[in-house]
Tab-separated table of C-alpha atoms (C1' of nucleotides) in Angstrom:
chain	number	residue	atom	x	y	z
A	1	MET	CA	0.150	2.610	16.109
A	2	THR	CA	-0.564	-0.958	15.245
A	3	ASN	CA	0.895	-2.663	18.255
A	4	SER	CA	-0.920	-5.769	19.256
A	5	SER	CA	-1.245	-7.081	22.738
A	6	GLU	CA	-1.835	-10.524	21.368
A	7	SER	CA	1.316	-11.713	19.699
A	8	LEU	CA	2.644	-15.176	19.230
A	9	GLU	CA	5.567	-16.656	21.127
A	10	PRO	CA	8.947	-16.995	19.418
A	11	LEU	CA	10.066	-20.411	18.235
A	12	SER	CA	13.479	-21.678	19.194
A	13	VAL	CA	15.946	-21.285	16.364
A	14	SER	CA	19.543	-22.363	16.082
A	15	LEU	CA	20.977	-18.987	15.093
A	16	SER	CA	20.167	-15.655	16.688
A	17	PRO	CA	18.812	-12.984	14.346
A	18	GLN	CA	22.195	-11.276	14.547
A	19	GLU	CA	24.045	-14.439	13.564
A	20	ARG	CA	21.573	-15.180	10.866
A	21	PHE	CA	22.015	-11.720	9.373
A	22	GLU	CA	25.790	-12.017	9.600
A	23	GLU	CA	25.565	-15.186	7.575
A	24	TYR	CA	23.363	-13.436	5.025
A	25	LEU	CA	25.826	-10.569	4.681
A	26	GLN	CA	28.845	-12.805	4.390
A	27	THR	CA	27.417	-15.020	1.685
A	28	ARG	CA	26.844	-11.893	-0.383
A	29	GLY	CA	30.039	-10.067	0.336
A	30	LEU	CA	28.205	-7.311	2.200
A	31	ARG	CA	29.512	-5.576	5.297
A	32	GLN	CA	28.693	-5.594	8.947
A	33	THR	CA	28.365	-1.994	9.942
A	34	ASN	CA	27.575	-0.381	13.265
A	35	GLN	CA	24.294	0.865	11.832
A	36	ARG	CA	23.234	-2.603	10.807
A	37	LYS	CA	24.178	-4.111	14.158
A	38	PHE	CA	22.402	-1.366	16.020
A	39	LEU	CA	19.271	-1.619	13.906
A	40	ILE	CA	18.965	-5.359	14.193
A	41	ASP	CA	18.959	-5.028	17.966
A	42	ALA	CA	16.468	-2.200	17.861
A	43	VAL	CA	14.161	-4.137	15.601
A	44	PHE	CA	14.280	-7.379	17.545
A	45	GLN	CA	13.384	-5.541	20.726
A	46	GLU	CA	10.070	-4.909	19.008
A	47	HIS	CA	7.451	-7.404	19.832
A	48	ASP	CA	4.824	-6.350	17.453
A	49	HIS	CA	4.176	-4.485	14.256
A	50	PHE	CA	5.780	-1.229	13.309
A	51	ASP	CA	6.457	0.989	10.355
A	52	ALA	CA	9.605	2.866	9.373
A	53	ASP	CA	8.353	6.038	10.962
A	54	GLU	CA	7.597	4.489	14.319
A	55	LEU	CA	10.985	2.836	14.358
A	56	ILE	CA	12.800	6.060	13.501
A	57	ASP	CA	10.911	7.791	16.289
A	58	ARG	CA	12.364	5.456	18.864
A	59	LEU	CA	15.906	5.672	17.500
A	60	PRO	CA	18.527	8.244	18.567
A	61	ARG	CA	18.113	11.659	16.928
A	62	ARG	CA	20.537	13.406	14.648
A	63	GLY	CA	23.562	14.391	16.683
A	64	GLU	CA	23.012	11.726	19.345
A	65	LYS	CA	25.069	8.568	19.723
A	66	ASN	CA	24.110	5.744	17.358
A	67	TYR	CA	22.105	8.025	15.116
A	68	VAL	CA	21.113	6.333	11.866
A	69	SER	CA	19.792	8.378	8.971
A	70	SER	CA	16.318	7.521	7.782
A	71	ALA	CA	17.611	6.657	4.339
A	72	THR	CA	19.679	3.958	6.001
A	73	VAL	CA	16.750	2.811	8.090
A	74	TYR	CA	14.678	2.332	4.948
A	75	ARG	CA	17.529	0.611	3.161
A	76	THR	CA	18.202	-1.667	6.086
A	77	LEU	CA	14.587	-2.633	6.644
A	78	ARG	CA	14.489	-3.862	3.079
A	79	GLU	CA	17.623	-5.875	3.666
A	80	PHE	CA	16.090	-7.437	6.738
A	81	VAL	CA	13.147	-8.500	4.641
A	82	ASP	CA	15.460	-9.940	1.985
A	83	ALA	CA	17.373	-11.750	4.669
A	84	GLY	CA	14.171	-13.295	5.989
A	85	LEU	CA	14.362	-11.562	9.355
A	86	LEU	CA	11.300	-9.400	8.807
A	87	LYS	CA	8.131	-9.590	6.798
A	88	SER	CA	6.442	-6.555	5.393
A	89	PHE	CA	3.022	-5.727	4.063
A	90	GLN	CA	0.922	-2.723	3.175
A	91	LEU	CA	-1.767	-1.416	5.462
A	92	ASP	CA	-3.622	1.868	5.010
A	93	GLY	CA	-0.954	3.001	2.603
A	94	ARG	CA	2.097	2.520	4.763
A	95	THR	CA	4.505	-0.410	4.929
A	96	VAL	CA	4.165	-2.423	8.112
A	97	TYR	CA	6.957	-4.685	9.331
A	98	GLU	CA	6.907	-7.592	11.728
A	99	LEU	CA	9.406	-10.116	13.013
A	100	ASP	CA	9.583	-13.179	10.846
A	101	TYR	CA	12.753	-15.057	11.722
A	102	GLY	CA	12.057	-17.227	14.735
A	103	TYR	CA	8.334	-16.578	14.695
A	104	PRO	CA	5.621	-18.901	13.457
A	105	GLN	CA	3.788	-18.095	10.240
A	106	HIS	CA	0.479	-16.393	10.893
A	107	ASP	CA	-2.128	-14.022	9.518
A	108	HIS	CA	-3.962	-11.010	10.879
A	109	LEU	CA	-7.230	-9.587	12.010
A	110	TYR	CA	-7.260	-5.821	11.651
A	111	CYS	CA	-9.560	-3.657	13.719
A	112	THR	CA	-10.564	-0.699	11.586
A	113	VAL	CA	-11.472	1.307	14.692
A	114	CYS	CA	-8.406	1.010	16.937
A	115	ARG	CA	-6.104	-0.130	14.112
A	116	GLN	CA	-4.803	-2.973	16.169
A	117	LEU	CA	-3.460	-6.061	14.419
A	118	ILE	CA	-4.274	-9.372	16.038
A	119	GLU	CA	-2.455	-12.484	14.922
A	120	PHE	CA	-3.941	-15.873	14.241
A	121	GLN	CA	-2.751	-19.177	12.889
A	122	SER	CA	-4.711	-21.550	10.730
A	123	ARG	CA	-3.505	-24.725	9.125
A	124	GLU	CA	-6.654	-24.990	7.107
A	125	LEU	CA	-5.952	-21.632	5.563
A	126	MET	CA	-2.575	-22.874	4.409
A	127	SER	CA	-4.005	-25.980	2.897
A	128	ILE	CA	-6.706	-24.059	1.052
A	129	ARG	CA	-4.023	-21.762	-0.226
A	130	ASP	CA	-2.001	-24.654	-1.569
A	131	ASP	CA	-5.021	-26.343	-3.113
A	132	VAL	CA	-6.129	-23.200	-4.908
A	133	ALA	CA	-2.631	-22.551	-6.174
A	134	SER	CA	-2.001	-26.024	-7.484
A	135	GLU	CA	-5.374	-26.013	-9.195
A	136	LYS	CA	-4.273	-22.903	-11.119
A	137	GLY	CA	-0.771	-24.178	-11.786
A	138	PHE	CA	0.716	-21.585	-9.501
A	139	ARG	CA	3.971	-21.962	-7.609
A	140	VAL	CA	3.316	-20.319	-4.246
A	141	SER	CA	5.923	-18.135	-2.617
A	142	GLY	CA	3.709	-16.722	0.092
A	143	HIS	CA	0.400	-15.125	0.871
A	144	ARG	CA	-1.209	-12.378	2.833
A	145	MET	CA	-4.571	-12.653	4.536
A	146	ILE	CA	-6.067	-9.814	6.505
A	147	ILE	CA	-9.506	-9.991	8.027
A	148	GLN	CA	-10.918	-6.533	8.637
A	149	GLY	CA	-13.585	-5.715	11.142
A	150	ILE	CA	-14.174	-4.437	14.640
A	151	CYS	CA	-12.493	-6.045	17.607
A	152	ARG	CA	-14.275	-7.068	20.766
A	153	ALA	CA	-13.176	-4.036	22.760
A	154	CYS	CA	-14.165	-1.512	20.111
A	155	GLY	CA	-17.444	-3.305	19.576
A	156	LYS	CA	-18.263	-2.878	23.255
A	157	LEU	CA	-17.369	0.795	23.231
A	158	ARG	CA	-19.603	1.365	20.256
A	159	ARG	CA	-22.568	-0.289	21.854
A	160	LYS	CA	-22.019	1.724	25.013
A	161	LYS	CA	-21.783	4.899	22.982
A	162	ARG	CA	-24.990	4.161	21.102
A	163	LYS	CA	-26.789	3.637	24.386
A	164	GLN	CA	-25.517	6.953	25.716
A	165	ASP	CA	-26.572	8.685	22.541
A	166	LEU	CA	-30.103	7.503	23.151
A	167	VAL	CA	-30.215	9.037	26.636
B	1	MET	CA	-0.702	-3.558	-15.922
B	2	THR	CA	-2.573	-6.027	-13.858
B	3	ASN	CA	-5.198	-7.114	-16.298
B	4	SER	CA	-6.267	-10.657	-15.897
B	5	SER	CA	-7.471	-12.909	-18.639
B	6	GLU	CA	-9.259	-15.034	-16.093
B	7	SER	CA	-12.037	-12.997	-14.593
B	8	LEU	CA	-15.338	-14.049	-13.189
B	9	GLU	CA	-18.683	-13.541	-14.871
B	10	PRO	CA	-21.028	-10.812	-13.658
B	11	LEU	CA	-24.046	-11.742	-11.584
B	12	SER	CA	-27.433	-10.438	-12.522
B	13	VAL	CA	-28.452	-7.511	-10.379
B	14	SER	CA	-31.666	-5.564	-10.246
B	15	LEU	CA	-30.162	-2.105	-10.658
B	16	SER	CA	-27.493	-1.125	-13.139
B	17	PRO	CA	-24.340	0.366	-11.661
B	18	GLN	CA	-25.516	3.753	-12.924
B	19	GLU	CA	-28.883	3.405	-11.202
B	20	ARG	CA	-27.273	2.128	-8.097
B	21	PHE	CA	-24.942	5.103	-7.925
B	22	GLU	CA	-27.787	7.499	-8.595
B	23	GLU	CA	-29.559	6.054	-5.611
B	24	TYR	CA	-26.425	6.462	-3.516
B	25	LEU	CA	-26.061	10.085	-4.514
B	26	GLN	CA	-29.686	10.915	-3.924
B	27	THR	CA	-29.843	9.438	-0.448
B	28	ARG	CA	-26.944	11.688	0.507
B	29	GLY	CA	-27.972	14.842	-1.240
B	30	LEU	CA	-25.032	14.646	-3.625
B	31	ARG	CA	-25.165	15.636	-7.268
B	32	GLN	CA	-25.193	13.831	-10.547
B	33	THR	CA	-22.560	15.475	-12.664
B	34	ASN	CA	-21.375	14.796	-16.174
B	35	GLN	CA	-18.018	13.724	-14.810
B	36	ARG	CA	-19.577	11.166	-12.517
B	37	LYS	CA	-21.777	9.770	-15.252
B	38	PHE	CA	-18.897	9.598	-17.667
B	39	LEU	CA	-16.591	7.927	-15.157
B	40	ILE	CA	-19.053	5.292	-14.134
B	41	ASP	CA	-19.375	4.240	-17.749
B	42	ALA	CA	-15.631	4.266	-18.246
B	43	VAL	CA	-15.059	2.197	-15.156
B	44	PHE	CA	-17.719	-0.398	-15.893
B	45	GLN	CA	-16.272	-0.941	-19.346
B	46	GLU	CA	-13.271	-2.328	-17.473
B	47	HIS	CA	-13.346	-6.011	-17.024
B	48	ASP	CA	-10.406	-6.421	-14.774
B	49	HIS	CA	-8.154	-4.633	-12.347
B	50	PHE	CA	-6.833	-1.142	-12.795
B	51	ASP	CA	-5.304	1.716	-10.901
B	52	ALA	CA	-6.046	5.430	-11.083
B	53	ASP	CA	-3.172	6.012	-13.436
B	54	GLU	CA	-4.234	3.374	-15.934
B	55	LEU	CA	-7.760	4.712	-15.902
B	56	ILE	CA	-6.618	8.289	-16.454
B	57	ASP	CA	-4.503	7.098	-19.365
B	58	ARG	CA	-7.545	5.812	-21.174
B	59	LEU	CA	-9.645	8.896	-20.501
B	60	PRO	CA	-9.800	11.983	-22.746
B	61	ARG	CA	-6.872	14.366	-22.303
B	62	ARG	CA	-6.979	17.901	-21.105
B	63	GLY	CA	-8.702	19.990	-23.758
B	64	GLU	CA	-10.580	17.051	-25.272
B	65	LYS	CA	-14.287	16.397	-24.880
B	66	ASN	CA	-15.264	14.768	-21.585
B	67	TYR	CA	-11.940	15.539	-19.979
B	68	VAL	CA	-11.968	14.870	-16.238
B	69	SER	CA	-9.179	16.174	-14.050
B	70	SER	CA	-7.195	13.595	-12.158
B	71	ALA	CA	-8.195	15.137	-8.852
B	72	THR	CA	-11.775	14.345	-9.784
B	73	VAL	CA	-10.861	10.857	-10.902
B	74	TYR	CA	-9.290	10.155	-7.522
B	75	ARG	CA	-12.218	11.699	-5.683
B	76	THR	CA	-14.726	9.770	-7.726
B	77	LEU	CA	-12.982	6.429	-7.397
B	78	ARG	CA	-13.242	6.784	-3.648
B	79	GLU	CA	-16.914	7.553	-3.966
B	80	PHE	CA	-17.426	4.463	-6.080
B	81	VAL	CA	-15.817	2.425	-3.354
B	82	ASP	CA	-18.046	4.061	-0.731
B	83	ALA	CA	-21.043	3.372	-2.889
B	84	GLY	CA	-20.102	-0.288	-3.128
B	85	LEU	CA	-19.504	-0.201	-6.871
B	86	LEU	CA	-15.784	-0.844	-6.650
B	87	LYS	CA	-13.418	-2.516	-4.271
B	88	SER	CA	-9.894	-1.326	-3.742
B	89	PHE	CA	-6.758	-2.795	-2.285
B	90	GLN	CA	-3.046	-2.091	-2.139
B	91	LEU	CA	-0.591	-3.943	-4.327
B	92	ASP	CA	3.074	-3.051	-4.703
B	93	GLY	CA	2.365	0.335	-3.205
B	94	ARG	CA	-0.396	1.464	-5.521
B	95	THR	CA	-4.159	1.294	-5.079
B	96	VAL	CA	-5.801	-1.278	-7.324
B	97	TYR	CA	-9.515	-1.132	-8.106
B	98	GLU	CA	-11.882	-3.804	-9.352
B	99	LEU	CA	-15.576	-4.023	-10.039
B	100	ASP	CA	-17.542	-5.087	-7.029
B	101	TYR	CA	-21.195	-4.323	-7.680
B	102	GLY	CA	-22.660	-7.180	-9.641
B	103	TYR	CA	-19.620	-9.404	-9.278
B	104	PRO	CA	-19.184	-12.366	-6.977
B	105	GLN	CA	-16.838	-12.082	-3.987
B	106	HIS	CA	-13.438	-13.568	-4.703
B	107	ASP	CA	-9.758	-13.447	-3.860
B	108	HIS	CA	-6.565	-13.302	-5.878
B	109	LEU	CA	-3.458	-15.088	-6.946
B	110	TYR	CA	-0.746	-12.606	-7.862
B	111	CYS	CA	2.085	-13.536	-10.181
B	112	THR	CA	5.163	-11.668	-9.032
B	113	VAL	CA	6.751	-12.073	-12.464
B	114	CYS	CA	4.086	-10.854	-14.902
B	115	ARG	CA	2.082	-9.030	-12.207
B	116	GLN	CA	-1.133	-10.584	-13.359
B	117	LEU	CA	-3.969	-11.007	-10.906
B	118	ILE	CA	-5.953	-14.202	-11.192
B	119	GLU	CA	-9.227	-14.517	-9.368
B	120	PHE	CA	-10.485	-17.469	-7.394
B	121	GLN	CA	-13.435	-18.258	-5.199
B	122	SER	CA	-13.425	-20.420	-2.118
B	123	ARG	CA	-16.253	-21.054	0.262
B	124	GLU	CA	-13.933	-22.766	2.683
B	125	LEU	CA	-11.861	-19.629	2.902
B	126	MET	CA	-14.940	-17.676	3.909
B	127	SER	CA	-15.896	-20.135	6.560
B	128	ILE	CA	-12.393	-20.201	8.013
B	129	ARG	CA	-12.486	-16.439	8.057
B	130	ASP	CA	-15.734	-16.399	9.985
B	131	ASP	CA	-14.581	-19.074	12.423
B	132	VAL	CA	-11.355	-17.271	13.215
B	133	ALA	CA	-13.157	-13.984	13.675
B	134	SER	CA	-15.853	-15.303	15.952
B	135	GLU	CA	-13.257	-17.069	18.034
B	136	LYS	CA	-11.555	-13.715	18.637
B	137	GLY	CA	-14.806	-11.831	19.175
B	138	PHE	CA	-14.344	-9.924	15.964
B	139	ARG	CA	-17.139	-8.504	13.847
B	140	VAL	CA	-16.019	-9.043	10.263
B	141	SER	CA	-16.530	-6.377	7.652
B	142	GLY	CA	-14.372	-7.946	4.967
B	143	HIS	CA	-11.063	-9.524	4.189
B	144	ARG	CA	-8.271	-9.550	1.676
B	145	MET	CA	-6.384	-12.670	0.673
B	146	ILE	CA	-3.617	-12.573	-1.896
B	147	ILE	CA	-1.572	-15.602	-2.766
B	148	GLN	CA	1.758	-14.625	-4.286
B	149	GLY	CA	3.826	-16.805	-6.523
B	150	ILE	CA	4.625	-17.577	-10.124
B	151	CYS	CA	1.895	-18.386	-12.595
B	152	ARG	CA	1.962	-21.339	-14.940
B	153	ALA	CA	3.039	-19.328	-17.970
B	154	CYS	CA	5.875	-17.541	-16.200
B	155	GLY	CA	7.000	-20.791	-14.618
B	156	LYS	CA	7.342	-22.348	-18.069
B	157	LEU	CA	9.288	-19.383	-19.396
B	158	ARG	CA	11.687	-19.601	-16.503
B	159	ARG	CA	12.358	-23.265	-17.016
B	160	LYS	CA	12.937	-22.684	-20.698
B	161	LYS	CA	15.294	-19.843	-19.907
B	162	ARG	CA	17.285	-21.920	-17.453
B	163	LYS	CA	17.699	-24.633	-20.067
B	164	GLN	CA	18.924	-22.108	-22.605
B	165	ASP	CA	21.363	-20.705	-20.102
B	166	LEU	CA	22.931	-24.119	-19.762
B	167	VAL	CA	23.606	-24.423	-23.487
C	1	DT	C1'	-30.102	30.976	-5.290
C	2	DT	C1'	-27.387	27.904	-2.671
C	3	DG	C1'	-24.362	24.973	-1.741
C	4	DT	C1'	-21.655	21.024	-4.179
C	5	DA	C1'	-18.356	19.715	-7.590
C	6	DT	C1'	-14.559	20.609	-10.474
C	7	DG	C1'	-9.976	22.057	-12.275
C	8	DC	C1'	-5.769	23.757	-11.274
C	9	DA	C1'	-1.744	23.953	-8.913
C	10	DA	C1'	0.449	23.489	-4.739
C	11	DA	C1'	0.999	20.532	-0.731
C	12	DT	C1'	1.656	15.945	1.312
C	13	DA	C1'	3.733	11.768	2.735
C	14	DA	C1'	6.411	7.982	2.336
C	15	DT	C1'	10.177	6.424	0.105
C	16	DT	C1'	14.020	6.361	-3.022
C	17	DT	C1'	18.135	8.072	-5.175
C	18	DG	C1'	22.528	10.782	-6.500
C	19	DC	C1'	26.602	11.854	-4.785
C	20	DA	C1'	30.604	13.015	-1.987
C	21	DC	C1'	32.680	11.161	1.858
C	22	DC	C1'	33.514	7.261	5.271
C	23	DA	C1'	34.957	2.895	6.664
C	24	DA	C1'	34.872	-2.420	6.669
C	25	DA	C1'	37.629	-6.201	4.914
D	1	DT	C1'	43.355	-0.256	-1.098
D	2	DT	C1'	39.088	-1.333	-2.710
D	3	DT	C1'	34.335	-1.359	-2.838
D	4	DG	C1'	30.342	-1.228	-0.296
D	5	DG	C1'	27.841	1.928	3.170
D	6	DT	C1'	26.148	6.175	4.993
D	7	DG	C1'	24.265	10.864	5.494
D	8	DC	C1'	22.317	14.575	3.318
D	9	DA	C1'	19.374	16.716	0.440
D	10	DA	C1'	16.930	16.543	-3.648
D	11	DA	C1'	13.882	13.738	-6.485
D	12	DT	C1'	9.956	10.647	-6.989
D	13	DT	C1'	5.342	8.966	-6.913
D	14	DA	C1'	0.838	8.606	-5.830
D	15	DT	C1'	-2.551	11.117	-3.860
D	16	DT	C1'	-4.794	14.870	-1.380
D	17	DT	C1'	-6.093	19.580	-0.583
D	18	DG	C1'	-7.045	24.801	-0.913
D	19	DC	C1'	-9.314	27.804	-3.428
D	20	DA	C1'	-11.702	30.347	-7.075
D	21	DT	C1'	-15.031	29.246	-10.383
D	22	DA	C1'	-18.781	26.462	-12.558
D	23	DC	C1'	-22.981	24.174	-12.252
D	24	DA	C1'	-26.872	20.945	-10.439
D	25	DA	C1'	-30.951	21.167	-7.778
DNA sequence: TTGTATGCAAATAATTTGCACCAAA
DNA sequence: TTTGGTGCAAATTATTTGCATACAA
């Protein structure tokens, strides 16, 4: 689990994720299927970070109504990323997804103890990014910044534990 | 391949990587084996970024002198990271390694066309990192910043190609 | 001598892909 | 009707692990 209790508020956007995806599909001659509609709802009920496995776990099982095969889940998650609805990145080997469409750009702190992702925003970070890139003649398409460490809560637990160990 | 033509110069350090690793092994009661000695030399002949597969490709094959099984390569790379000789991170799904011991801390620009990694250093980035972390009560152990985009060379090629396409 | 380390092959884990069948447009 | 989409199972890929054997301390 990488759910974060500290997530950012959605922005207001003119199209809903569903509408936005519809537009994406239409401009490419792709189809609106029940699976895609169902998955977009499932995904935008998420508030935080998730991976394919966690998502599949919360979806109907084989045989149940609205079952979607995992191959389709994987395929569709990639489409959502292409469509700009989700962002994805790698963490501890697995692919983590988060809502992108309608959410402000941000980066993450990652607690290596509880594996929680905490979001933060920094304008300065963006401007450093752009300065560095232009200095190297680089056309930026995006970036990924993750600060690893130990969060406040886990830090407290550790200190408590060390104290106990001394007793 | 993710070799970069623009890498940073080594710092001067009091112990060689070999000595440093020896120290690491001794303090933990681990053993100095021929494989470990051979691999540390092989790895520190690298100047840039590599993954396990690329390293194995340049190593002696099964049956040849100094052959090291890939299981051992994987195991040893992780030890090198533990020992602080190498750093590792994930890129496009695979684990990329780079020299750490004796090299200055830095981050990367990643060209999504030629897959080259270009290094850069920024003090400001570090200070933003520390500010953000302390604001959230986070004890930092490290970070990873990758700026994605298109490098100068690939940008030129693209423009040239577009021109040609118009003819 | 006493564990550690290694090589081998098998096991994992997370995705991806081939293909026959299904269903939007 | 046509072509893209889906489910299923098999294939992939990168890595890890179990275990018998080899070797450093």
